[in-house]
PDB file of C-alpha atoms in Angstrom:
ATOM      1  CA  MET A   1      -1.730 136.535 275.584  1.00 43.00           C
ATOM      2  CA  PHE A   2      -4.264 133.745 275.953  1.00 41.00           C
ATOM      3  CA  SER A   3      -5.964 132.405 279.038  1.00 42.00           C
ATOM      4  CA  ASN A   4      -6.319 128.658 279.609  1.00 46.00           C
ATOM      5  CA  THR A   5      -9.822 128.898 278.090  1.00 47.00           C
ATOM      6  CA  GLY A   6      -8.429 130.323 274.853  1.00 49.00           C
ATOM      7  CA  ALA A   7      -9.871 133.782 275.496  1.00 46.00           C
ATOM      8  CA  VAL A   8      -7.608 136.699 274.638  1.00 46.00           C
ATOM      9  CA  TYR A   9      -6.756 139.115 277.418  1.00 43.00           C
ATOM     10  CA  ILE A  10      -4.393 142.031 277.794  1.00 47.00           C
ATOM     11  CA  ASP A  11      -1.831 141.922 280.582  1.00 56.00           C
ATOM     12  CA  THR A  12      -1.949 145.480 281.880  1.00 71.00           C
ATOM     13  CA  MET A  13       1.130 147.155 283.253  1.00 89.00           C
ATOM     14  CA  ALA A  14       1.023 148.913 286.608  1.00 94.00           C
ATOM     15  CA  ILE A  15       2.026 152.496 287.341  1.00 96.00           C
ATOM     16  CA  TRP A  16       3.955 153.218 290.524  1.00 96.00           C
ATOM     17  CA  ILE A  17       5.195 156.236 292.425  1.00 97.00           C
ATOM     18  CA  ALA A  18       8.537 155.543 294.089  1.00 96.00           C
ATOM     19  CA  SER A  19       9.463 157.877 296.961  1.00 94.00           C
ATOM     20  CA  GLY A  20      12.971 158.937 297.786  1.00 93.00           C
ATOM     21  CA  ASN A  21      15.375 161.742 298.455  1.00 93.00           C
ATOM     22  CA  ARG A  22      17.347 163.871 296.024  1.00 92.00           C
ATOM     23  CA  GLN A  23      20.614 162.007 296.705  1.00 93.00           C
ATOM     24  CA  ASN A  24      19.020 158.748 295.572  1.00 95.00           C
ATOM     25  CA  TRP A  25      17.486 160.539 292.592  1.00 96.00           C
ATOM     26  CA  GLU A  26      21.059 161.280 291.488  1.00 95.00           C
ATOM     27  CA  VAL A  27      21.903 157.567 291.895  1.00 96.00           C
ATOM     28  CA  LEU A  28      18.941 156.657 289.689  1.00 96.00           C
ATOM     29  CA  LYS A  29      19.993 159.117 286.971  1.00 95.00           C
ATOM     30  CA  LYS A  30      23.568 157.830 287.002  1.00 96.00           C
ATOM     31  CA  HIS A  31      22.959 154.053 287.264  1.00 97.00           C
ATOM     32  CA  ASN A  32      19.334 153.534 286.074  1.00 97.00           C
ATOM     33  CA  ILE A  33      18.712 151.559 289.264  1.00 97.00           C
ATOM     34  CA  TRP A  34      16.149 152.091 292.023  1.00 97.00           C
ATOM     35  CA  GLY A  35      15.924 150.166 295.279  1.00 96.00           C
ATOM     36  CA  VAL A  36      13.405 149.580 298.043  1.00 95.00           C
ATOM     37  CA  PRO A  37      14.121 148.570 301.664  1.00 94.00           C
ATOM     38  CA  LYS A  38      14.182 145.049 303.094  1.00 92.00           C
ATOM     39  CA  ARG A  39      10.745 145.560 304.633  1.00 91.00           C
ATOM     40  CA  SER A  40       9.333 146.096 301.095  1.00 91.00           C
ATOM     41  CA  LYS A  41      10.173 142.626 299.739  1.00 89.00           C
ATOM     42  CA  GLY A  42       6.481 141.857 299.066  1.00 89.00           C
ATOM     43  CA  LEU A  43       6.055 145.115 297.203  1.00 86.00           C
ATOM     44  CA  HIS A  44       9.150 144.394 295.098  1.00 87.00           C
ATOM     45  CA  SER A  45       7.653 141.086 293.983  1.00 88.00           C
ATOM     46  CA  ARG A  46       4.463 142.829 292.757  1.00 92.00           C
ATOM     47  CA  VAL A  47       6.371 145.019 290.288  1.00 95.00           C
ATOM     48  CA  LYS A  48       6.845 143.563 286.802  1.00 95.00           C
ATOM     49  CA  PRO A  49       9.054 144.354 283.812  1.00 96.00           C
ATOM     50  CA  GLY A  50       7.194 146.861 281.665  1.00 96.00           C
ATOM     51  CA  ASP A  51       5.643 148.657 284.654  1.00 97.00           C
ATOM     52  CA  THR A  52       6.034 152.439 284.874  1.00 96.00           C
ATOM     53  CA  ILE A  53       7.707 154.175 287.809  1.00 97.00           C
ATOM     54  CA  LEU A  54       7.390 157.893 288.503  1.00 97.00           C
ATOM     55  CA  LEU A  55      10.142 159.082 290.834  1.00 97.00           C
ATOM     56  CA  TYR A  56       8.929 161.359 293.641  1.00 96.00           C
ATOM     57  CA  VAL A  57      11.292 163.291 295.904  1.00 95.00           C
ATOM     58  CA  ARG A  58      10.269 164.791 299.218  1.00 92.00           C
ATOM     59  CA  SER A  59      10.598 168.468 300.040  1.00 91.00           C
ATOM     60  CA  GLU A  60      14.080 169.420 301.236  1.00 89.00           C
ATOM     61  CA  THR A  61      15.571 172.596 302.665  1.00 89.00           C
ATOM     62  CA  HIS A  62      19.063 173.663 301.632  1.00 83.00           C
ATOM     63  CA  GLY A  63      20.045 176.850 303.473  1.00 88.00           C
ATOM     64  CA  ASP A  64      17.382 179.421 302.593  1.00 91.00           C
ATOM     65  CA  THR A  65      16.115 177.402 299.628  1.00 91.00           C
ATOM     66  CA  VAL A  66      13.151 175.051 299.939  1.00 90.00           C
ATOM     67  CA  LEU A  67      12.991 172.462 297.179  1.00 91.00           C
ATOM     68  CA  PRO A  68       9.364 171.308 296.882  1.00 93.00           C
ATOM     69  CA  SER A  69       8.054 167.757 296.785  1.00 94.00           C
ATOM     70  CA  ALA A  70       8.045 166.817 293.115  1.00 96.00           C
ATOM     71  CA  ILE A  71       7.952 164.126 290.454  1.00 96.00           C
ATOM     72  CA  MET A  72      11.356 164.128 288.769  1.00 97.00           C
ATOM     73  CA  GLY A  73      10.912 161.658 285.944  1.00 96.00           C
ATOM     74  CA  GLU A  74       9.300 158.622 284.384  1.00 97.00           C
ATOM     75  CA  PHE A  75      10.960 155.216 283.959  1.00 97.00           C
ATOM     76  CA  LYS A  76      10.104 151.715 282.711  1.00 97.00           C
ATOM     77  CA  VAL A  77      11.058 148.625 284.707  1.00 97.00           C
ATOM     78  CA  ILE A  78      13.468 146.417 282.750  1.00 97.00           C
ATOM     79  CA  GLU A  79      14.473 143.885 285.408  1.00 96.00           C
ATOM     80  CA  LEU A  80      14.063 143.050 289.099  1.00 96.00           C
ATOM     81  CA  PHE A  81      17.042 141.860 291.125  1.00 96.00           C
ATOM     82  CA  GLU A  82      18.593 141.774 294.592  1.00 96.00           C
ATOM     83  CA  ASP A  83      21.913 143.352 295.499  1.00 96.00           C
ATOM     84  CA  ALA A  84      23.276 144.325 298.929  1.00 94.00           C
ATOM     85  CA  LYS A  85      26.030 146.574 297.524  1.00 95.00           C
ATOM     86  CA  LEU A  86      25.855 150.044 299.093  1.00 94.00           C
ATOM     87  CA  LEU A  87      24.542 152.389 296.420  1.00 95.00           C
ATOM     88  CA  PHE A  88      21.785 154.481 298.025  1.00 94.00           C
ATOM     89  CA  THR A  89      21.738 156.943 300.924  1.00 91.00           C
ATOM     90  CA  ALA A  90      19.349 155.889 303.682  1.00 90.00           C
ATOM     91  CA  PRO A  91      17.589 158.526 305.799  1.00 84.00           C
ATOM     92  CA  PRO A  92      18.975 158.610 309.377  1.00 83.00           C
ATOM     93  CA  GLN A  93      15.916 156.818 310.810  1.00 85.00           C
ATOM     94  CA  MET A  94      16.585 153.807 308.531  1.00 86.00           C
ATOM     95  CA  GLY A  95      20.067 153.095 309.883  1.00 86.00           C
ATOM     96  CA  ASP A  96      22.211 150.900 307.631  1.00 89.00           C
ATOM     97  CA  GLU A  97      19.463 150.075 305.103  1.00 92.00           C
ATOM     98  CA  VAL A  98      20.943 149.245 301.668  1.00 94.00           C
ATOM     99  CA  PHE A  99      17.677 149.002 299.678  1.00 95.00           C
ATOM    100  CA  PRO A 100      18.501 145.511 298.391  1.00 96.00           C
ATOM    101  CA  TYR A 101      15.350 144.916 296.329  1.00 96.00           C
ATOM    102  CA  ARG A 102      16.193 146.694 293.125  1.00 96.00           C
ATOM    103  CA  PHE A 103      14.867 147.563 289.713  1.00 96.00           C
ATOM    104  CA  ARG A 104      16.881 148.177 286.575  1.00 97.00           C
ATOM    105  CA  LEU A 105      15.087 151.016 284.814  1.00 97.00           C
ATOM    106  CA  LYS A 106      15.005 152.649 281.415  1.00 97.00           C
ATOM    107  CA  GLN A 107      14.527 156.403 281.354  1.00 96.00           C
ATOM    108  CA  VAL A 108      11.365 157.520 279.570  1.00 96.00           C
ATOM    109  CA  LYS A 109      11.474 161.194 280.535  1.00 95.00           C
ATOM    110  CA  VAL A 110      13.242 163.427 283.028  1.00 94.00           C
ATOM    111  CA  PHE A 111      11.263 166.618 283.513  1.00 94.00           C
ATOM    112  CA  LYS A 112      13.206 169.828 282.769  1.00 92.00           C
ATOM    113  CA  GLU A 113      11.228 171.391 285.585  1.00 93.00           C
ATOM    114  CA  PRO A 114      10.247 168.872 288.272  1.00 95.00           C
ATOM    115  CA  VAL A 115       6.455 168.474 288.537  1.00 96.00           C
ATOM    116  CA  GLU A 116       5.578 170.001 291.884  1.00 96.00           C
ATOM    117  CA  ILE A 117       3.088 167.644 293.517  1.00 95.00           C
ATOM    118  CA  LYS A 118       1.285 169.936 295.982  1.00 95.00           C
ATOM    119  CA  PRO A 119      -0.739 171.859 293.326  1.00 95.00           C
ATOM    120  CA  LEU A 120      -1.940 168.505 291.891  1.00 96.00           C
ATOM    121  CA  ILE A 121      -3.183 167.054 295.199  1.00 95.00           C
ATOM    122  CA  PRO A 122      -6.827 168.229 294.772  1.00 96.00           C
ATOM    123  CA  GLU A 123      -7.025 166.354 291.440  1.00 95.00           C
ATOM    124  CA  LEU A 124      -5.254 163.101 292.376  1.00 96.00           C
ATOM    125  CA  GLY A 125      -7.676 160.285 293.172  1.00 94.00           C
ATOM    126  CA  PHE A 126      -5.206 158.091 295.079  1.00 94.00           C
ATOM    127  CA  VAL A 127      -4.679 160.909 297.599  1.00 95.00           C
ATOM    128  CA  THR A 128      -7.770 160.399 299.716  1.00 93.00           C
ATOM    129  CA  ASN A 129      -6.734 162.709 302.568  1.00 92.00           C
ATOM    130  CA  LYS A 130      -6.164 166.055 300.866  1.00 91.00           C
ATOM    131  CA  THR A 131      -5.139 167.754 304.150  1.00 89.00           C
ATOM    132  CA  MET A 132      -2.526 165.219 305.244  1.00 90.00           C
ATOM    133  CA  TRP A 133      -1.535 164.337 301.664  1.00 93.00           C
ATOM    134  CA  SER A 134       2.158 163.690 302.300  1.00 87.00           C
ATOM    135  CA  GLY A 135       1.305 160.427 304.076  1.00 85.00           C
ATOM    136  CA  HIS A 136       0.308 159.002 300.690  1.00 88.00           C
ATOM    137  CA  PHE A 137       3.937 159.383 299.578  1.00 89.00           C
ATOM    138  CA  ARG A 138       5.718 157.986 302.664  1.00 86.00           C
ATOM    139  CA  GLN A 139       5.890 154.371 301.585  1.00 87.00           C
ATOM    140  CA  ALA A 140       8.683 153.115 299.322  1.00 90.00           C
ATOM    141  CA  MET A 141       6.345 152.698 296.362  1.00 94.00           C
ATOM    142  CA  ARG A 142       2.632 152.731 295.715  1.00 94.00           C
ATOM    143  CA  GLU A 143       0.535 151.856 292.726  1.00 95.00           C
ATOM    144  CA  ILE A 144      -1.534 154.694 291.258  1.00 96.00           C
ATOM    145  CA  PRO A 145      -4.434 154.776 288.788  1.00 95.00           C
ATOM    146  CA  GLU A 146      -3.778 155.582 285.135  1.00 94.00           C
ATOM    147  CA  GLU A 147      -5.941 158.699 285.416  1.00 95.00           C
ATOM    148  CA  ASP A 148      -3.613 160.132 288.098  1.00 96.00           C
ATOM    149  CA  TYR A 149      -0.583 159.176 286.006  1.00 96.00           C
ATOM    150  CA  ARG A 150      -2.021 161.141 283.058  1.00 95.00           C
ATOM    151  CA  LYS A 151      -2.600 164.222 285.262  1.00 96.00           C
ATOM    152  CA  ILE A 152       0.990 164.138 286.525  1.00 96.00           C
ATOM    153  CA  ILE A 153       2.486 163.609 283.059  1.00 95.00           C
ATOM    154  CA  SER A 154       0.329 166.416 281.594  1.00 94.00           C
ATOM    155  CA  ALA A 155       1.595 168.780 284.302  1.00 93.00           C
ATOM    156  CA  GLY A 156       5.139 167.984 283.180  1.00 87.00           C
ATOM    157  CA  LYS A 157       4.691 169.176 279.606  1.00 76.00           C
TER     158      LYS A 157
END
């Protein structure tokens, strides 16, 4: 690409962590679509085709089994769109949220073993509060530095 001065520059792609639950992870695997809530419209507009999304799921308890917070896979953004069709499962506190701001994604890698996030917390730069780390994953999506991306991907090998 060229700037208006004729100088060459590289348009860098962003890396995001998208937070969700395991039910919506299944939706992503089946449809290659991810959505964010109405309140995240501004965030949706910051994401661009070519950006990377790592899908994070929160810890869940099923009977006696605790499934840890983990990164499930890596995806590339193909397209941004809006759709109010019910596809995702909203947590109870979000009422009838349909996650209308959506991304069509292309699977890059689904980890055979999800990358448990808690052991990586001490090394992740975007997690500034190492004690209350889960707060860094409570928003729909957040941009992370490439260095943190590399640490997460390396842990998944």
